[in-house]
Coordinates of C-alpha atoms and ligand atoms in Angstrom, one line a residue:
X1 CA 24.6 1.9 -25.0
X2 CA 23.1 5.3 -25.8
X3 CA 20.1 5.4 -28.0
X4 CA 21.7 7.0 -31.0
X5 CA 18.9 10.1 -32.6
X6 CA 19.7 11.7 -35.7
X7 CA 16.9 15.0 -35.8
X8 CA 16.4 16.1 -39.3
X9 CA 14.5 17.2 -42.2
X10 CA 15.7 18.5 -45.6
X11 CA 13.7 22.2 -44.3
X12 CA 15.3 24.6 -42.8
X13 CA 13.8 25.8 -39.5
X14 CA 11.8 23.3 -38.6
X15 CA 12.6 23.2 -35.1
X16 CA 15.3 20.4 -35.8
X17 CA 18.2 22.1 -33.4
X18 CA 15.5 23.5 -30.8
X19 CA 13.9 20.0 -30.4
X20 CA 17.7 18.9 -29.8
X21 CA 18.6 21.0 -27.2
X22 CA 15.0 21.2 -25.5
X23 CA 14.9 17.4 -25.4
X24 CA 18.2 16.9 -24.0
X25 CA 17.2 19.4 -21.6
X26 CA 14.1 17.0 -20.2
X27 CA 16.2 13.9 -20.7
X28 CA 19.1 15.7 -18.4
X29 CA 15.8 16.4 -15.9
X30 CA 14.9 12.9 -15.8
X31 CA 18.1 12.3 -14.6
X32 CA 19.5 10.7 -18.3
X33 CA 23.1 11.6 -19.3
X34 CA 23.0 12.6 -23.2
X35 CA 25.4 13.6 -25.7
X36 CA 24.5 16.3 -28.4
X37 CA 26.6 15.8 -31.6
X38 CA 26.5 18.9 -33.3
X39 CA 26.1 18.0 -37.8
X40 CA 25.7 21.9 -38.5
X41 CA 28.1 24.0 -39.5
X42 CA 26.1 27.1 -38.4
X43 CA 26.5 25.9 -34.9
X44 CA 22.8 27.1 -33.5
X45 CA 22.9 24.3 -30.9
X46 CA 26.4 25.0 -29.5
X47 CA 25.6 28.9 -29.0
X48 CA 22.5 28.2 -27.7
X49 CA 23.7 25.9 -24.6
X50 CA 26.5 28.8 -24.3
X51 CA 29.3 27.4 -26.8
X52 CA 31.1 30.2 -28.4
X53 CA 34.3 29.8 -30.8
X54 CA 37.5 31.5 -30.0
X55 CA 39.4 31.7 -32.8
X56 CA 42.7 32.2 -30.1
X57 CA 41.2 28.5 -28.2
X58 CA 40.0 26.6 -30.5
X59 CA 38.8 23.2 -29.1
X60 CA 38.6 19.7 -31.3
X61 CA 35.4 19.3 -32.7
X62 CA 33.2 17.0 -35.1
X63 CA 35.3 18.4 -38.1
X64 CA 38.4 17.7 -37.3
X65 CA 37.5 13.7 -35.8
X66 CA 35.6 13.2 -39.1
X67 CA 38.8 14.0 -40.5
X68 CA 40.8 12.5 -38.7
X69 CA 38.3 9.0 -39.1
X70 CA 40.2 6.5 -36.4
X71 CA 37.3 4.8 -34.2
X72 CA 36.5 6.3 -31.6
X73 CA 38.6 9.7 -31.7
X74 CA 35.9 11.9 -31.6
X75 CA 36.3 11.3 -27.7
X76 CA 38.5 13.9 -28.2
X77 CA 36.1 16.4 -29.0
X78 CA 33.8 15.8 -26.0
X79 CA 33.0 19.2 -24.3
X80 CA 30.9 20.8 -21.4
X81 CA 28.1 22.9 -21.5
X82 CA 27.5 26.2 -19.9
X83 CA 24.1 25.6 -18.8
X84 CA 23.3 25.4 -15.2
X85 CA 23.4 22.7 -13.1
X86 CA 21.9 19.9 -13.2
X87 CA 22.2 20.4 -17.1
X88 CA 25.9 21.0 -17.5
X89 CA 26.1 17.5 -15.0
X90 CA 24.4 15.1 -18.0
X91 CA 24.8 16.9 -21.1
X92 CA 27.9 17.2 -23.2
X93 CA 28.2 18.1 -26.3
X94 CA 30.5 17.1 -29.7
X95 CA 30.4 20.5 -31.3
X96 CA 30.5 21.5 -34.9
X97 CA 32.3 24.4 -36.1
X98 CA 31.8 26.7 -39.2
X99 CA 34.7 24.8 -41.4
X100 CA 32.6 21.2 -41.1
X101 CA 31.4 22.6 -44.3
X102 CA 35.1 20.9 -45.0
X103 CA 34.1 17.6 -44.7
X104 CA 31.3 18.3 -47.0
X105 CA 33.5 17.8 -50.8
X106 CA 35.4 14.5 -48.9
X107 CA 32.1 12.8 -49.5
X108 CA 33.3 10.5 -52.7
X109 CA 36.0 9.7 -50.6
X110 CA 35.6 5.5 -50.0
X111 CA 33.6 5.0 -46.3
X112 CA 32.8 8.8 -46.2
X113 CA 29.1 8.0 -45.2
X114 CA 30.6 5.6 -42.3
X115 CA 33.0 8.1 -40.8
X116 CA 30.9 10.1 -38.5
X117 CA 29.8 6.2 -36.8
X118 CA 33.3 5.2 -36.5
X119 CA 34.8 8.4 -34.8
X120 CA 31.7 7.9 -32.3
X121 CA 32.7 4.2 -31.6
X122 CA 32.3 3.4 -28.1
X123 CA 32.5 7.2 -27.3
X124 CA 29.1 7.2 -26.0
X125 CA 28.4 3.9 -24.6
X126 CA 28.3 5.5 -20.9
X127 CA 25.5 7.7 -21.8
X128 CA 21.5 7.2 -22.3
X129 CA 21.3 9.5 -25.4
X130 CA 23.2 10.7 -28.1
X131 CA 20.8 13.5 -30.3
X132 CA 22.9 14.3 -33.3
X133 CA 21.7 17.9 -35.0
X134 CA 21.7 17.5 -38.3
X135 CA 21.4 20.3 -40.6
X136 CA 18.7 21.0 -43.3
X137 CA 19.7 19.3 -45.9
X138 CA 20.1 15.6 -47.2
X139 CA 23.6 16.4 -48.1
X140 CA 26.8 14.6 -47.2
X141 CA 26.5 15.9 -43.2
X142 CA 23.2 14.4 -43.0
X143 CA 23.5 11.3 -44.4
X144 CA 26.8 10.7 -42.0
X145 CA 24.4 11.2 -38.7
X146 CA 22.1 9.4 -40.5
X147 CA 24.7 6.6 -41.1
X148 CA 25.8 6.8 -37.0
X149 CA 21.7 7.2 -35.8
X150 CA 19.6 4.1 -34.5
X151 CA 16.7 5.9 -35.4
X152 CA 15.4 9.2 -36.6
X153 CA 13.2 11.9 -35.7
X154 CA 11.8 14.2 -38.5
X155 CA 10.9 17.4 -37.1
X156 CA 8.3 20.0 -39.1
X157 CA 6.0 22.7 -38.8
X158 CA 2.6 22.1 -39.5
X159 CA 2.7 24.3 -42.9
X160 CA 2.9 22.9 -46.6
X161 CA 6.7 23.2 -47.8
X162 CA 7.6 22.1 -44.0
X163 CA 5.5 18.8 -44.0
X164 CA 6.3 17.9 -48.1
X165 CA 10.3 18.0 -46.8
X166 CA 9.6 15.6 -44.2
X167 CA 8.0 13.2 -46.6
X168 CA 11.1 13.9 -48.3
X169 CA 12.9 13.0 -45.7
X170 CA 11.2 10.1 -44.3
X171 CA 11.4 9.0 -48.0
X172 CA 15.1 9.3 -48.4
X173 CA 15.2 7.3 -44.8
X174 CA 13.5 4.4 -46.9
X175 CA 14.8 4.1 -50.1
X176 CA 18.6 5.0 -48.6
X177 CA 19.0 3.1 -45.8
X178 CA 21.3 0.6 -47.6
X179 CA 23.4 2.9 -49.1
X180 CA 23.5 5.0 -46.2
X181 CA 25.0 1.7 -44.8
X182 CA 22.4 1.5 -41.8
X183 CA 19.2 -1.0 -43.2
X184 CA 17.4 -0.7 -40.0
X185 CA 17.5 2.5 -39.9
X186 CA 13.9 3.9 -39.1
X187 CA 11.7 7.6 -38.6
X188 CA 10.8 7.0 -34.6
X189 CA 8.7 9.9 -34.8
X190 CA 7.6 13.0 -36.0
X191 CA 7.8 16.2 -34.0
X192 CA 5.1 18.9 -34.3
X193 CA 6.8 22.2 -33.8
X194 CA 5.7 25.8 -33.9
X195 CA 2.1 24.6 -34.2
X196 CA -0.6 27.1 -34.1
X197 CA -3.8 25.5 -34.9
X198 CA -5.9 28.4 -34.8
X199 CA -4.8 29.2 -38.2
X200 CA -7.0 27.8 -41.0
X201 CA -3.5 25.9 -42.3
X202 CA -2.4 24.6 -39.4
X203 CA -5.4 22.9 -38.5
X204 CA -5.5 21.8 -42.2
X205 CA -1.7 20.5 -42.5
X206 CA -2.1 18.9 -38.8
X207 CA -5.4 16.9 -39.5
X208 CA -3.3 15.0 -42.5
X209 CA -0.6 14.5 -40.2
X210 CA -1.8 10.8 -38.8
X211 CA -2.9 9.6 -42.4
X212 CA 0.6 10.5 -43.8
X213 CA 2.8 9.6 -41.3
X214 CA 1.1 7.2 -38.9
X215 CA -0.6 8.4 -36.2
X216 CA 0.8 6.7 -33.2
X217 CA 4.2 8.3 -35.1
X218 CA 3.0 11.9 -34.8
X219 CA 4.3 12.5 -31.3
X220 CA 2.4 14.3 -28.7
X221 CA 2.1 17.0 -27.5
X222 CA 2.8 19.5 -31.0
X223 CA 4.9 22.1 -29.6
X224 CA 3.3 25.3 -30.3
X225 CA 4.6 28.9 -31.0
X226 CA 6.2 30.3 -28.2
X227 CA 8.3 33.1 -27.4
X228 CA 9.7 31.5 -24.6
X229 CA 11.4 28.8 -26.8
X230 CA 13.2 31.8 -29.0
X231 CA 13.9 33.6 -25.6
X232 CA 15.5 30.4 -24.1
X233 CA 17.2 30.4 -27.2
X234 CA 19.0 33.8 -27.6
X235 CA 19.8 34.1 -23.5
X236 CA 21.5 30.1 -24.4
X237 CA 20.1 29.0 -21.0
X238 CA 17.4 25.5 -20.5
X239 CA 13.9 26.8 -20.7
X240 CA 12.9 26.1 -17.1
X241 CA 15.8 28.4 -16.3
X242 CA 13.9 31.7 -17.6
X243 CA 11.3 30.9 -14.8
X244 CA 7.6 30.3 -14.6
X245 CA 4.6 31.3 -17.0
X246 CA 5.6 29.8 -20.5
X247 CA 8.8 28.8 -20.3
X248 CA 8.5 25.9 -17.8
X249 CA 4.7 25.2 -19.4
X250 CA 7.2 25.0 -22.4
X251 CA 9.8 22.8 -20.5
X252 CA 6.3 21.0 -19.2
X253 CA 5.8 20.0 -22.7
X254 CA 9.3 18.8 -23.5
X255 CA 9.4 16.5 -20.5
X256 CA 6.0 14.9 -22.2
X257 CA 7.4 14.8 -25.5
X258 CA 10.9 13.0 -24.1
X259 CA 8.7 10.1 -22.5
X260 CA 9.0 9.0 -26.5
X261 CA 12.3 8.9 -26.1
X262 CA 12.5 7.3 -22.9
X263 CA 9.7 4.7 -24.2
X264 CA 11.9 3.7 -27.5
X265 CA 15.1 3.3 -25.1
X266 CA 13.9 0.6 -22.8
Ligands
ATP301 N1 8.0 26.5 -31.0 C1 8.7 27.6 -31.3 N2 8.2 28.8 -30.9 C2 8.9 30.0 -31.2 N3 10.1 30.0 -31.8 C3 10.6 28.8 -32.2 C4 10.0 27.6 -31.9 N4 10.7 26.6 -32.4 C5 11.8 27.2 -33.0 N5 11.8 28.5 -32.8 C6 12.8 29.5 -33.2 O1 12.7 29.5 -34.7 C7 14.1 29.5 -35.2 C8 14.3 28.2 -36.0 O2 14.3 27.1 -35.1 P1 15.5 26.1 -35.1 O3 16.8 26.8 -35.1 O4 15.2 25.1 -34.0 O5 15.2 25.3 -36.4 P2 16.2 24.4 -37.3 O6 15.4 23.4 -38.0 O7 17.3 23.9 -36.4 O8 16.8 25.4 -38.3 P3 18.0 25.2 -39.3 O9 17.4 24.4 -40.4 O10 18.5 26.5 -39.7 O11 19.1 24.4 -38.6 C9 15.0 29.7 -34.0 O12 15.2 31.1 -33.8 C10 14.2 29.2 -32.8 O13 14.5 29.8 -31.6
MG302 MG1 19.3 23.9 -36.6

């Protein structure tokens, strides 16, 4: 059974779809099969391991299995990526599309929350890891992967507005869980992204980190500001593939940060 990770907070650009792809990319290198499930409508994780829409194509995606709500029919949806080997070998992805936005006004609709977990039923039993990229927002789309998750992963950047959303978040997590029909459901960790502790309120936000959140829950190592992550990014290729220098000191640091992962699995 795959370890089922929603990534989220209610901020946008926290490093929520770059920590999805950038850990799938180390689990795939430590030879784990995972399944990226794809929450946002904008889509930033599909383009950015080479997934593009053509309108004249168009492939099933997360939108149309939601609607569609049978167990398990989002096996369906189950697509390559067009990253290199030996990515493209473990990871597959359940993309979003634009219209998911769809699904959003179906949420009063009775077992809305639950419909995201039963169109994944038994779809990915075969794999190690399911991340699920949730958008930023505590919205309907969110509270489905939060719903489907085992666990969640909060990811922020070590500035004021970034860290009082992921209290937020981790908050919503808590007092939620019931509704969101998922009581177990629990922040694994907390991802420190585009860190750069040299500034006065960096250094300020990250020293409160432990206190706030628990410091064996603030993962190691904080990923810092990179261009190699945005480079990776916009070129939609695995970070180690853009070489050596940064980007596979970048990789380096994913690989540490998936050991989390791979800890909370066994
Ligand atoms: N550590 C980093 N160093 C440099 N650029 C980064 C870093 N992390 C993320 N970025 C870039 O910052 C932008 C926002 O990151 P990302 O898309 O991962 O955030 P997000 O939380 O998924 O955003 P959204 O809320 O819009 O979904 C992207 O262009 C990404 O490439
Ligand atoms: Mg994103």
């Amino acid at each position: 059974m795959a370890l089922r990770v929603a990534l989220g907070n209610n901020k946008g650009g926290t490093g929520k779809t770059s920590s999805t792809i950038n850990l799938a990319a180390a689990l795939a290198e430590e030879g784990k099969t995972v399944l990226v499930v794809g929450m946002d409508p904008q889509m930033n994780a599909e383009r950015r391991m080479g997934l593009h829409v053509d309108e004249d194509n168009p492939i099933p995606t997360v939108s149309e299995a939601i609607k569609d709500g049978r167990s398990g029919v989002a096996i369906d949806a189950v697509t390559d990526i067009a990253w290199p080997a030996p990515y493209n070998e473990r990871i597959r992805v359940i993309p979003a599309r634009y219209d998911l936005e769809n699904r959003i006004s179906e949420a009063a609709v009775l077992g809305a929350v639950s419909r995201l977990r039963n169109v994944l039923d038994g779809v990915d039993d075969t794999y190690d890891f399911t991340l699920i990229d949730c958008p930023p927002s505590l919205g309907h789309l969110t509270q489905m992967a939060l719903c489907a998750a085992d666990v969640a992963v909060i990811t922020l950047e070590p500035e004021y507005d970034a860290v009082a959303s992921a209290v937020r978040f981790r908050d919503f997590i808590e007092a939620q869980a019931a509704e969101l029909k998922n009581p177990e459901l629990a922040v694994l960790g907390y991802i420190v992204n585009r860190s750069r502790p040299n500034l006065g309120a960096h250094a300020f936000q990250i020293e409160g980190l432990a206190e706030r959140f628990g410091a064996d829950k603030v993962w190691e190592p904080h990923i810092t500001e990179r261009t190699a992550i945005k480079d990776a990014a916009d070129s939609e290729v695995p970070l180690r593939h853009l070489g050596a220098g940064a980007p596979r000191e970048m990789a380096d640091e994913y690989r540490k940060l998936a050991q989390h992962l791979l800890k909370a699995a066994v």
